Short mmCIF file of C-alpha atoms and ligand atoms in Angstrom, two decimals:
data_model
loop_
_atom_site.label_atom_id
_atom_site.label_comp_id
_atom_site.label_asym_id
_atom_site.label_seq_id
_atom_site.Cartn_x
_atom_site.Cartn_y
_atom_site.Cartn_z
CA UNK A 1 10.87 -102.33 16.37
CA UNK A 2 7.74 -100.50 17.36
CA UNK A 3 8.52 -97.59 15.03
CA UNK A 4 9.55 -99.89 12.22
CA UNK A 5 6.18 -101.63 12.45
CA UNK A 6 4.49 -98.22 12.46
CA UNK A 7 6.23 -97.01 9.30
CA UNK A 8 5.63 -100.26 7.41
CA UNK A 9 2.02 -100.18 8.49
CA UNK A 10 1.53 -96.62 7.33
CA UNK A 11 3.41 -97.28 4.13
CA UNK A 12 1.11 -100.22 3.33
CA UNK A 13 -1.98 -98.19 4.25
CA UNK A 14 -0.85 -95.41 1.91
CA UNK A 15 -0.48 -97.93 -0.91
CA UNK A 16 -3.89 -99.47 -0.17
CA UNK A 17 -5.49 -96.03 -0.28
CA UNK A 18 -4.73 -96.21 -4.02
CA UNK A 19 -6.69 -99.47 -4.43
CA UNK A 20 -6.87 -103.08 -3.15
CA UNK A 21 -3.73 -105.21 -3.41
CA UNK A 22 -2.43 -108.56 -2.22
CA UNK A 23 0.74 -109.02 -0.18
CA UNK A 24 3.20 -109.56 -3.02
CA UNK A 25 1.92 -106.50 -4.85
CA UNK A 26 2.26 -104.44 -1.68
CA UNK A 27 5.82 -105.56 -1.23
CA UNK A 28 6.72 -104.75 -4.84
CA UNK A 29 5.02 -101.35 -4.71
CA UNK A 30 6.66 -100.47 -1.40
CA UNK A 31 10.09 -101.19 -2.82
CA UNK A 32 9.32 -99.41 -6.06
CA UNK A 33 8.69 -96.23 -4.06
CA UNK A 34 11.48 -96.42 -1.53
CA UNK A 35 14.17 -98.16 -3.55
CA UNK A 36 16.16 -101.02 -2.15
CA UNK A 37 16.73 -99.10 1.09
CA UNK A 38 14.33 -101.14 3.22
CA UNK A 39 13.69 -104.50 1.62
CA UNK A 40 10.55 -106.04 3.11
CA UNK A 41 10.10 -109.76 3.41
CA UNK A 42 6.71 -111.18 2.60
CA UNK A 43 6.33 -112.43 6.18
CA UNK A 44 6.56 -108.86 7.48
CA UNK A 45 3.94 -107.79 4.98
CA UNK A 46 1.43 -110.48 6.02
CA UNK A 47 2.11 -110.02 9.75
CA UNK A 48 1.49 -106.31 9.35
CA UNK A 49 -1.68 -106.92 7.30
CA UNK A 50 -3.13 -109.25 9.93
CA UNK A 51 -2.40 -106.76 12.73
CA UNK A 52 -4.05 -104.05 10.66
CA UNK A 53 -7.03 -106.32 10.05
CA UNK A 54 -7.30 -106.84 13.84
CA UNK A 55 -7.20 -103.04 14.29
CA UNK A 56 -9.94 -102.56 11.68
CA UNK A 57 -7.75 -100.65 9.24
CA UNK A 58 -7.95 -103.15 6.37
CA UNK A 59 -10.30 -105.97 5.38
CA UNK A 60 -9.48 -109.13 3.47
CA UNK A 61 -11.52 -109.76 0.34
CA UNK A 62 -11.54 -112.26 -2.49
CA UNK A 63 -8.88 -114.91 -2.85
CA UNK A 64 -7.41 -114.82 -6.35
CA UNK A 65 -6.82 -117.93 -8.49
CA UNK A 66 -3.35 -118.36 -6.95
CA UNK A 67 -4.83 -118.38 -3.45
CA UNK A 68 -3.66 -114.84 -2.54
CA UNK A 69 -5.91 -112.66 -0.43
CA UNK A 70 -6.61 -109.17 -1.74
CA UNK A 71 -6.79 -106.51 1.00
CA UNK A 72 -8.77 -103.25 0.93
CA UNK A 73 -8.46 -100.19 3.14
CA UNK A 74 -11.37 -99.40 5.51
CA UNK A 75 -12.76 -95.96 6.46
CA UNK A 76 -10.76 -96.18 9.71
CA UNK A 77 -7.70 -97.01 7.61
CA UNK A 78 -8.23 -93.95 5.43
CA UNK A 79 -8.59 -91.76 8.49
CA UNK A 80 -5.36 -93.21 9.90
CA UNK A 81 -3.55 -92.53 6.59
CA UNK A 82 -4.75 -88.93 6.58
CA UNK A 83 -3.67 -88.51 10.20
CA UNK A 84 -0.22 -89.95 9.38
CA UNK A 85 0.37 -87.54 6.52
CA UNK A 86 -0.79 -84.57 8.60
CA UNK A 87 1.40 -85.32 11.65
CA UNK A 88 5.15 -84.70 11.82
CA UNK A 89 7.41 -87.58 12.85
CA UNK A 90 8.63 -87.21 16.45
CA UNK A 91 12.39 -87.14 16.85
CA UNK A 92 12.20 -89.00 20.13
CA UNK A 93 10.96 -92.09 18.30
CA UNK A 94 14.41 -92.59 16.82
CA UNK A 95 16.75 -95.10 18.41
CA UNK A 96 19.69 -94.10 20.58
CA UNK A 97 22.75 -93.31 18.58
CA UNK A 98 25.70 -95.56 19.36
CA UNK A 99 28.17 -93.02 18.04
CA UNK A 100 26.96 -90.29 20.39
CA UNK A 101 27.17 -92.70 23.31
CA UNK A 102 30.64 -93.79 22.24
CA UNK A 103 31.90 -90.23 22.10
CA UNK A 104 30.42 -89.32 25.46
CA UNK A 105 32.05 -92.42 26.93
CA UNK A 106 35.38 -91.65 25.23
CA UNK A 107 35.38 -88.35 27.11
CA UNK A 108 34.41 -90.01 30.37
CA UNK A 109 36.43 -93.23 30.39
CA UNK A 110 40.14 -92.99 31.31
CA UNK A 111 42.90 -93.30 28.74
CA UNK A 112 40.88 -92.88 25.53
CA UNK A 113 42.29 -90.72 22.71
CA UNK A 114 39.07 -88.91 21.83
CA UNK A 115 40.56 -87.11 18.84
CA UNK A 116 41.58 -90.46 17.37
CA UNK A 117 38.07 -91.83 17.89
CA UNK A 118 36.65 -88.82 16.06
CA UNK A 119 39.18 -89.08 13.23
CA UNK A 120 38.60 -92.79 12.74
CA UNK A 121 34.86 -92.28 12.64
CA UNK A 122 35.11 -89.36 10.28
CA UNK A 123 37.08 -91.41 7.78
CA UNK A 124 34.54 -94.25 7.98
CA UNK A 125 31.63 -91.81 7.70
CA UNK A 126 33.19 -90.10 4.69
CA UNK A 127 33.59 -93.46 3.03
CA UNK A 128 29.93 -94.29 3.75
CA UNK A 129 28.98 -90.96 2.21
CA UNK A 130 31.06 -91.68 -0.90
CA UNK A 131 29.41 -95.09 -1.22
CA UNK A 132 25.90 -93.71 -0.78
CA UNK A 133 26.62 -91.03 -3.38
CA UNK A 134 28.05 -93.56 -5.80
CA UNK A 135 25.07 -95.88 -5.33
CA UNK A 136 22.67 -93.02 -5.91
CA UNK A 137 24.25 -92.10 -9.21
CA UNK A 138 24.54 -95.66 -10.37
CA UNK A 139 20.80 -96.17 -9.78
CA UNK A 140 19.31 -93.50 -12.11
CA UNK A 141 16.08 -93.85 -10.20
CA UNK A 142 12.74 -92.03 -10.18
CA UNK A 143 11.96 -89.07 -7.93
CA UNK A 144 10.72 -91.05 -4.90
CA UNK A 145 13.78 -93.30 -4.90
CA UNK A 146 16.10 -90.37 -5.50
CA UNK A 147 14.73 -88.53 -2.46
CA UNK A 148 15.03 -91.69 -0.35
CA UNK A 149 18.69 -91.96 -1.38
CA UNK A 150 19.16 -88.24 -0.66
CA UNK A 151 17.77 -88.79 2.83
CA UNK A 152 20.55 -91.25 3.60
CA UNK A 153 23.11 -88.87 2.12
CA UNK A 154 21.90 -85.92 4.20
CA UNK A 155 21.88 -88.01 7.37
CA UNK A 156 25.43 -89.20 6.84
CA UNK A 157 26.42 -85.64 6.00
CA UNK A 158 24.89 -84.43 9.27
CA UNK A 159 26.98 -86.96 11.17
CA UNK A 160 30.06 -85.73 9.30
CA UNK A 161 29.35 -82.11 10.20
CA UNK A 162 28.84 -83.08 13.79
CA UNK A 163 32.18 -84.92 13.81
CA UNK A 164 33.91 -81.84 12.33
CA UNK A 165 32.26 -79.82 15.06
CA UNK A 166 33.45 -82.27 17.74
CA UNK A 167 36.99 -82.03 16.43
CA UNK A 168 36.93 -78.23 16.47
CA UNK A 169 35.49 -78.10 19.98
CA UNK A 170 37.96 -80.67 21.26
CA UNK A 171 40.91 -78.86 19.66
CA UNK A 172 39.94 -75.42 20.90
CA UNK A 173 39.10 -76.60 24.41
CA UNK A 174 42.43 -78.38 24.78
CA UNK A 175 44.17 -75.18 23.60
CA UNK A 176 42.15 -72.88 25.82
CA UNK A 177 42.00 -74.94 28.99
CA UNK A 178 45.24 -76.87 28.75
CA UNK A 179 43.55 -80.17 27.99
CA UNK A 180 40.34 -79.95 30.01
CA UNK A 181 37.58 -81.70 28.19
CA UNK A 182 34.21 -80.27 27.26
CA UNK A 183 30.93 -82.08 27.67
CA UNK A 184 29.70 -83.80 24.55
CA UNK A 185 26.25 -82.27 24.86
CA UNK A 186 27.03 -78.76 23.66
CA UNK A 187 24.54 -77.85 20.93
CA UNK A 188 26.11 -77.86 17.46
CA UNK A 189 27.02 -74.38 16.27
CA UNK A 190 26.73 -73.08 12.71
CA UNK A 191 29.23 -74.50 10.23
CA UNK A 192 31.91 -72.11 9.12
CA UNK A 193 31.13 -70.43 5.83
CA UNK A 194 33.41 -70.88 2.79
CA UNK B 1 48.40 -92.85 -15.58
CA UNK B 2 49.39 -90.32 -12.91
CA UNK B 3 48.37 -86.85 -14.01
CA UNK B 4 49.23 -84.97 -10.86
CA UNK B 5 51.81 -85.89 -8.27
CA UNK B 6 52.80 -83.90 -5.20
CA UNK B 7 55.73 -85.15 -3.15
CA UNK B 8 56.35 -83.75 0.33
CA UNK B 9 55.17 -80.31 -0.71
CA UNK B 10 55.72 -77.58 1.86
CA UNK B 11 54.73 -73.95 1.35
CA UNK B 12 55.82 -71.35 3.85
CA UNK B 13 54.56 -67.79 3.61
CA UNK B 14 56.33 -64.84 5.23
CA UNK B 15 59.38 -64.88 7.48
CA UNK B 16 60.36 -64.58 11.14
CA UNK B 17 57.43 -64.13 13.49
CA UNK B 18 55.03 -63.94 10.56
CA UNK B 19 55.87 -67.35 9.17
CA UNK B 20 52.83 -69.33 8.10
CA UNK B 21 53.15 -72.98 7.15
CA UNK B 22 50.35 -73.12 4.60
CA UNK B 23 51.31 -76.67 3.54
CA UNK B 24 53.41 -79.20 5.42
CA UNK B 25 54.90 -82.17 3.58
CA UNK B 26 51.79 -82.87 1.53
CA UNK B 27 51.96 -85.87 -0.80
CA UNK B 28 49.13 -86.67 -3.16
CA UNK B 29 48.53 -88.32 -6.53
CA UNK B 30 45.66 -88.11 -8.98
CA UNK B 31 45.32 -90.44 -11.93
CA UNK B 32 43.54 -90.09 -15.26
CA UNK B 33 39.79 -90.05 -14.76
CA UNK B 34 40.03 -89.50 -11.02
CA UNK B 35 38.10 -86.97 -8.98
CA UNK B 36 40.03 -86.02 -5.86
CA UNK B 37 38.43 -83.82 -3.22
CA UNK B 38 40.33 -81.71 -0.70
CA UNK B 39 38.43 -80.86 2.48
CA UNK B 40 39.35 -78.85 5.51
CA UNK B 41 38.36 -75.83 7.58
CA UNK B 42 39.19 -72.36 6.33
CA UNK B 43 42.89 -71.56 6.58
CA UNK B 44 43.88 -75.21 6.39
CA UNK B 45 45.74 -74.71 3.09
CA UNK B 46 43.20 -75.89 0.48
CA UNK B 47 43.61 -72.96 -1.91
CA UNK B 48 47.37 -73.01 -1.50
CA UNK B 49 47.36 -76.70 -2.42
CA UNK B 50 45.35 -75.99 -5.55
CA UNK B 51 47.58 -73.08 -6.60
CA UNK B 52 50.72 -75.11 -6.10
CA UNK B 53 49.23 -78.05 -8.02
CA UNK B 54 48.38 -75.78 -10.95
CA UNK B 55 51.76 -74.08 -11.11
CA UNK B 56 50.32 -70.73 -10.01
CA UNK B 57 52.41 -70.83 -6.83
CA UNK B 58 55.68 -72.60 -6.09
CA UNK B 59 56.38 -74.89 -3.16
CA UNK B 60 59.06 -73.88 -0.65
CA UNK B 61 60.22 -77.50 -0.78
CA UNK B 62 59.00 -80.72 -2.35
CA UNK B 63 58.01 -81.34 -5.96
CA UNK B 64 54.91 -80.99 -8.11
CA UNK B 65 54.68 -82.96 -11.35
CA UNK B 66 51.92 -82.60 -13.96
CA UNK B 67 51.79 -85.37 -16.53
CA UNK B 68 55.27 -86.40 -15.49
CA UNK B 69 56.83 -82.96 -15.85
CA UNK B 70 58.41 -81.58 -12.67
CA UNK B 71 57.13 -77.99 -12.68
CA UNK B 72 60.28 -76.64 -11.00
CA UNK B 73 62.44 -77.78 -13.92
CA UNK B 74 60.25 -76.25 -16.65
CA UNK B 75 61.29 -73.03 -18.31
CA UNK B 76 58.80 -70.26 -17.62
CA UNK B 77 57.60 -70.36 -21.23
CA UNK B 78 56.83 -74.07 -20.99
CA UNK B 79 55.15 -73.66 -17.62
CA UNK B 80 52.91 -70.96 -19.06
CA UNK B 81 52.09 -73.16 -22.05
CA UNK B 82 51.24 -76.09 -19.76
CA UNK B 83 49.02 -73.91 -17.61
CA UNK B 84 47.21 -72.49 -20.59
CA UNK B 85 46.71 -75.63 -22.62
CA UNK B 86 46.41 -78.48 -20.20
CA UNK B 87 45.15 -77.10 -16.92
CA UNK B 88 41.73 -75.54 -16.34
CA UNK B 89 41.01 -73.37 -13.31
CA UNK B 90 37.72 -72.53 -11.65
CA UNK B 91 38.25 -69.99 -8.91
CA UNK B 92 36.03 -69.07 -6.01
CA UNK B 93 35.28 -65.68 -7.54
CA UNK B 94 34.41 -66.72 -11.04
CA UNK B 95 36.09 -63.85 -12.89
CA UNK B 96 33.44 -63.68 -15.60
CA UNK B 97 33.70 -60.38 -17.45
CA UNK B 98 30.36 -58.55 -17.21
CA UNK B 99 30.69 -56.70 -20.52
CA UNK B 100 31.24 -59.92 -22.50
CA UNK B 101 28.44 -62.36 -23.20
CA UNK B 102 28.57 -66.00 -22.17
CA UNK B 103 30.28 -67.39 -25.26
CA UNK B 104 32.77 -64.51 -25.41
CA UNK B 105 33.71 -65.21 -21.79
CA UNK B 106 34.32 -68.86 -22.60
CA UNK B 107 36.36 -67.98 -25.73
CA UNK B 108 38.51 -65.29 -24.17
CA UNK B 109 41.38 -67.32 -22.69
CA UNK B 110 41.80 -69.18 -25.95
CA UNK B 111 41.84 -66.08 -28.06
CA UNK B 112 44.45 -64.67 -25.67
CA UNK B 113 46.32 -67.89 -26.17
CA UNK B 114 46.49 -67.21 -29.93
CA UNK B 115 43.73 -69.59 -31.03
CA UNK B 116 41.91 -68.21 -34.10
CA UNK B 117 38.60 -66.58 -33.31
CA UNK B 118 36.52 -68.96 -35.41
CA UNK B 119 38.18 -71.99 -33.81
CA UNK B 120 37.84 -70.54 -30.33
CA UNK B 121 34.17 -69.88 -30.97
CA UNK B 122 33.58 -73.42 -32.17
CA UNK B 123 35.33 -74.91 -29.14
CA UNK B 124 33.46 -72.59 -26.80
CA UNK B 125 30.13 -73.51 -28.38
CA UNK B 126 30.79 -77.22 -27.90
CA UNK B 127 31.89 -76.67 -24.28
CA UNK B 128 28.66 -74.77 -23.65
CA UNK B 129 26.60 -77.46 -25.35
CA UNK B 130 28.25 -80.06 -23.16
CA UNK B 131 27.12 -78.32 -19.98
CA UNK B 132 23.64 -77.68 -21.35
CA UNK B 133 24.01 -73.93 -21.78
CA UNK B 134 24.15 -73.57 -25.57
CA UNK B 135 20.95 -71.52 -25.51
CA UNK B 136 22.51 -69.01 -23.11
CA UNK B 137 25.49 -68.17 -25.35
CA UNK B 138 24.32 -64.65 -26.15
CA UNK B 139 23.31 -63.70 -22.60
CA UNK B 140 25.45 -61.57 -20.29
CA UNK B 141 26.64 -62.82 -16.88
CA UNK B 142 24.08 -60.71 -15.00
CA UNK B 143 21.26 -62.20 -17.10
CA UNK B 144 21.79 -65.78 -15.90
CA UNK B 145 21.47 -67.49 -12.52
CA UNK B 146 24.29 -68.11 -10.07
CA UNK B 147 24.34 -71.80 -10.93
CA UNK B 148 24.52 -71.02 -14.63
CA UNK B 149 27.40 -68.57 -14.07
CA UNK B 150 29.20 -71.28 -12.19
CA UNK B 151 28.72 -73.66 -15.11
CA UNK B 152 29.96 -71.03 -17.58
CA UNK B 153 33.13 -70.68 -15.50
CA UNK B 154 33.54 -74.45 -15.68
CA UNK B 155 32.95 -74.46 -19.45
CA UNK B 156 35.67 -71.84 -19.77
CA UNK B 157 38.03 -74.04 -17.76
CA UNK B 158 37.16 -77.06 -19.92
CA UNK B 159 37.58 -75.72 -23.43
CA UNK B 160 40.16 -77.48 -25.56
CA UNK B 161 42.33 -80.33 -24.38
CA UNK B 162 42.40 -79.73 -20.69
CA UNK B 163 43.28 -82.86 -18.84
CA UNK B 164 43.64 -81.41 -15.36
CA UNK B 165 40.86 -79.33 -13.88
CA UNK B 166 41.37 -77.46 -10.60
CA UNK B 167 38.25 -76.15 -8.92
CA UNK B 168 38.20 -74.08 -5.73
CA UNK B 169 34.76 -74.23 -4.05
CA UNK B 170 32.94 -74.31 -7.42
CA UNK B 171 29.64 -74.89 -5.64
CA UNK B 172 30.02 -71.54 -3.86
CA UNK B 173 26.72 -70.44 -2.39
CA UNK B 174 24.56 -72.65 -4.61
CA UNK B 175 21.66 -74.62 -3.18
CA UNK B 176 22.25 -78.34 -2.86
CA UNK B 177 20.44 -79.38 -6.06
CA UNK B 178 22.41 -76.85 -8.17
CA UNK B 179 25.59 -77.89 -6.36
CA UNK B 180 24.86 -81.50 -7.25
CA UNK B 181 24.55 -80.48 -10.91
CA UNK B 182 28.04 -78.96 -10.76
CA UNK B 183 29.43 -82.16 -9.27
CA UNK B 184 27.63 -84.27 -11.87
CA UNK B 185 29.32 -82.13 -14.51
CA UNK B 186 32.78 -82.53 -12.97
CA UNK B 187 32.19 -86.25 -12.56
CA UNK B 188 31.23 -86.62 -16.22
CA UNK B 189 34.46 -84.82 -17.19
CA UNK B 190 36.35 -87.45 -15.22
CA UNK B 191 34.50 -90.18 -17.04
CA UNK B 192 35.57 -88.47 -20.29
CA UNK B 193 39.20 -88.82 -19.16
CA UNK B 194 39.95 -85.60 -17.27
CA UNK B 195 41.41 -85.44 -13.78
CA UNK B 196 39.74 -83.12 -11.31
CA UNK B 197 41.10 -81.71 -8.07
CA UNK B 198 38.20 -80.18 -6.18
CA UNK B 199 38.38 -78.04 -3.06
CA UNK B 200 35.25 -78.02 -0.93
CA UNK B 201 34.39 -77.79 2.72
CA UNK B 202 31.13 -79.68 2.23
CA UNK B 203 31.12 -83.42 2.71
CA UNK B 204 28.16 -84.00 0.40
CA UNK B 205 30.15 -82.68 -2.56
CA UNK B 206 33.41 -84.31 -1.52
CA UNK B 207 31.47 -87.58 -1.50
CA UNK B 208 31.38 -87.58 -5.31
CA UNK B 209 35.14 -88.08 -5.30
CA UNK B 210 37.14 -91.26 -5.63
CA UNK B 211 39.56 -89.99 -3.04
CA UNK B 212 39.02 -87.49 -0.24
CA UNK B 213 41.89 -85.76 1.51
CA UNK B 214 41.39 -83.89 4.81
CA UNK B 215 43.74 -80.99 5.43
CA UNK B 216 44.34 -79.72 8.93
CA UNK B 217 46.84 -76.87 9.53
CA UNK B 218 48.47 -77.53 6.17
CA UNK B 219 49.01 -81.25 6.70
CA UNK B 220 46.98 -84.23 5.52
CA UNK B 221 45.12 -85.42 8.62
CA UNK B 222 43.52 -88.44 6.93
CA UNK B 223 42.16 -89.59 3.61
CA UNK B 224 39.75 -92.07 2.08
CA UNK B 225 40.16 -93.83 -1.21
CA UNK B 226 37.40 -95.67 -3.05
CA UNK B 227 39.23 -95.82 -6.38
CA UNK B 228 41.07 -99.06 -5.66
CA UNK B 229 38.02 -100.74 -4.21
CA UNK B 230 34.55 -99.81 -5.36
CA UNK B 231 32.51 -100.82 -2.37
CA UNK B 232 33.94 -102.89 0.44
CA UNK B 233 36.52 -100.39 1.70
CA UNK B 234 34.65 -99.62 4.90
CA UNK B 235 36.95 -99.28 7.89
CA UNK B 236 34.28 -100.14 10.43
N1 ADP C 1 50.06 -64.95 0.19
C1 ADP C 1 49.99 -65.31 1.47
N2 ADP C 1 50.77 -64.70 2.40
C2 ADP C 1 50.74 -65.06 3.69
N3 ADP C 1 49.95 -66.04 4.18
C3 ADP C 1 49.14 -66.68 3.31
C4 ADP C 1 49.10 -66.35 1.92
N4 ADP C 1 48.22 -67.17 1.32
C5 ADP C 1 47.70 -67.96 2.28
N5 ADP C 1 48.26 -67.67 3.48
C6 ADP C 1 47.98 -68.35 4.75
O1 ADP C 1 48.15 -69.73 4.55
C7 ADP C 1 47.14 -70.45 5.23
C8 ADP C 1 46.35 -71.31 4.27
O2 ADP C 1 45.59 -70.46 3.41
P1 ADP C 1 44.62 -71.03 2.28
O3 ADP C 1 45.38 -71.98 1.44
O4 ADP C 1 43.99 -69.88 1.60
O5 ADP C 1 43.54 -71.83 3.14
P2 ADP C 1 42.05 -72.32 2.74
O6 ADP C 1 41.90 -72.21 1.27
O7 ADP C 1 41.98 -73.72 3.27
O8 ADP C 1 41.12 -71.43 3.49
C9 ADP C 1 46.30 -69.45 5.97
O9 ADP C 1 46.79 -69.33 7.28
C10 ADP C 1 46.54 -68.17 5.20
O10 ADP C 1 46.38 -67.05 6.02
MG1 MG C 2 40.39 -71.12 0.09
#
């Protein structure tokens, strides 16, 4: 939740660095850049704006004829935007991965067919990858949206490669050690080449 | 309509201690307009599957039918005609001839097939136009990029009335954007009514397919199929 707030906040700041906007405009512009991947509700937008106002990053200005407040970025907000773009995202900020936990537990808990767990997941992951690919090509989107869609595709693909790797490690370890199971924490090795 | 049908196809290489079961009881169908991807680690039988499907290799047991014709019952002459006219092949090593320019490479199989030169040239030009390489027609293979060579090989496989296209790792060593272009091209052929059987070991390319088949030691380990159900087929 914390990181989600952070990325919405920085996304809104980046938009405001291009000029003042009210909440509905911010929501529309955010979605225009990122596609339908992370739909924002207007409540999230205004909650985020009021926290940013408290932190001195934005200031409310005029109210337009429809009663909407137009927000502008402050100097502190600009500095924060610059800092955001010049700092890499930390991997440790990402949430725990249920799949990794499940696989580790499948190897630990008694009576679980780990290979079947891997196979089942791989089929589901492949299907997710097919769907993401299909959605991407149906969308015919601009560059920003295309790269957002590609991000999802590459992440699913990484999971798929990891599952292939798990299967290979599980198969070779049960051949080599007559069924003894490896730890799930071995670093992934290079994919085989074609 | 079913364009390709494999029923319990087994292919055994060698004999005695050297026996290799390259395919074990593989069954698979591909319909008109479908893109089917075959995935699996190296040695799992992907190329063997493609060769058997295209009539370049024969199964030890089981049947292969292309457009309803059981390949094992065809006379050699008819099999050759089917391979030449209706099936296009893109191999891992592209087999472009360095001393021929792009359009001559695309024309060659058709000229060999007895198509008149002028007709072959016209067909080749339209195949090149379709893949966006019309302006490269007079270049030689070593004067174009790897991705462009790959597309020329696909154009060559597409010329004429080819309804079944078999492609073995056509994305080779291309970067992912160029590889995506190849898949977009194959996909558009499917939309135009062709059937494509694609071998790849990369999930991101297999994901363009309607159906994905995983081979493991010559057998189908599992498969996914989006063709019957566009979106809600998730097994989670
Ligand atoms: N002509 C052949 N003679 C003997 N063994 C072969 C021959 N062709 C392929 N094989 C064997 O059959 C298996 C599958 O090969 P192949 O279909 O090329 O796999 P892939 O394309 O998935 O790497 C491998 O074990 C390979 O060594
Ligand atoms: Mg191969």
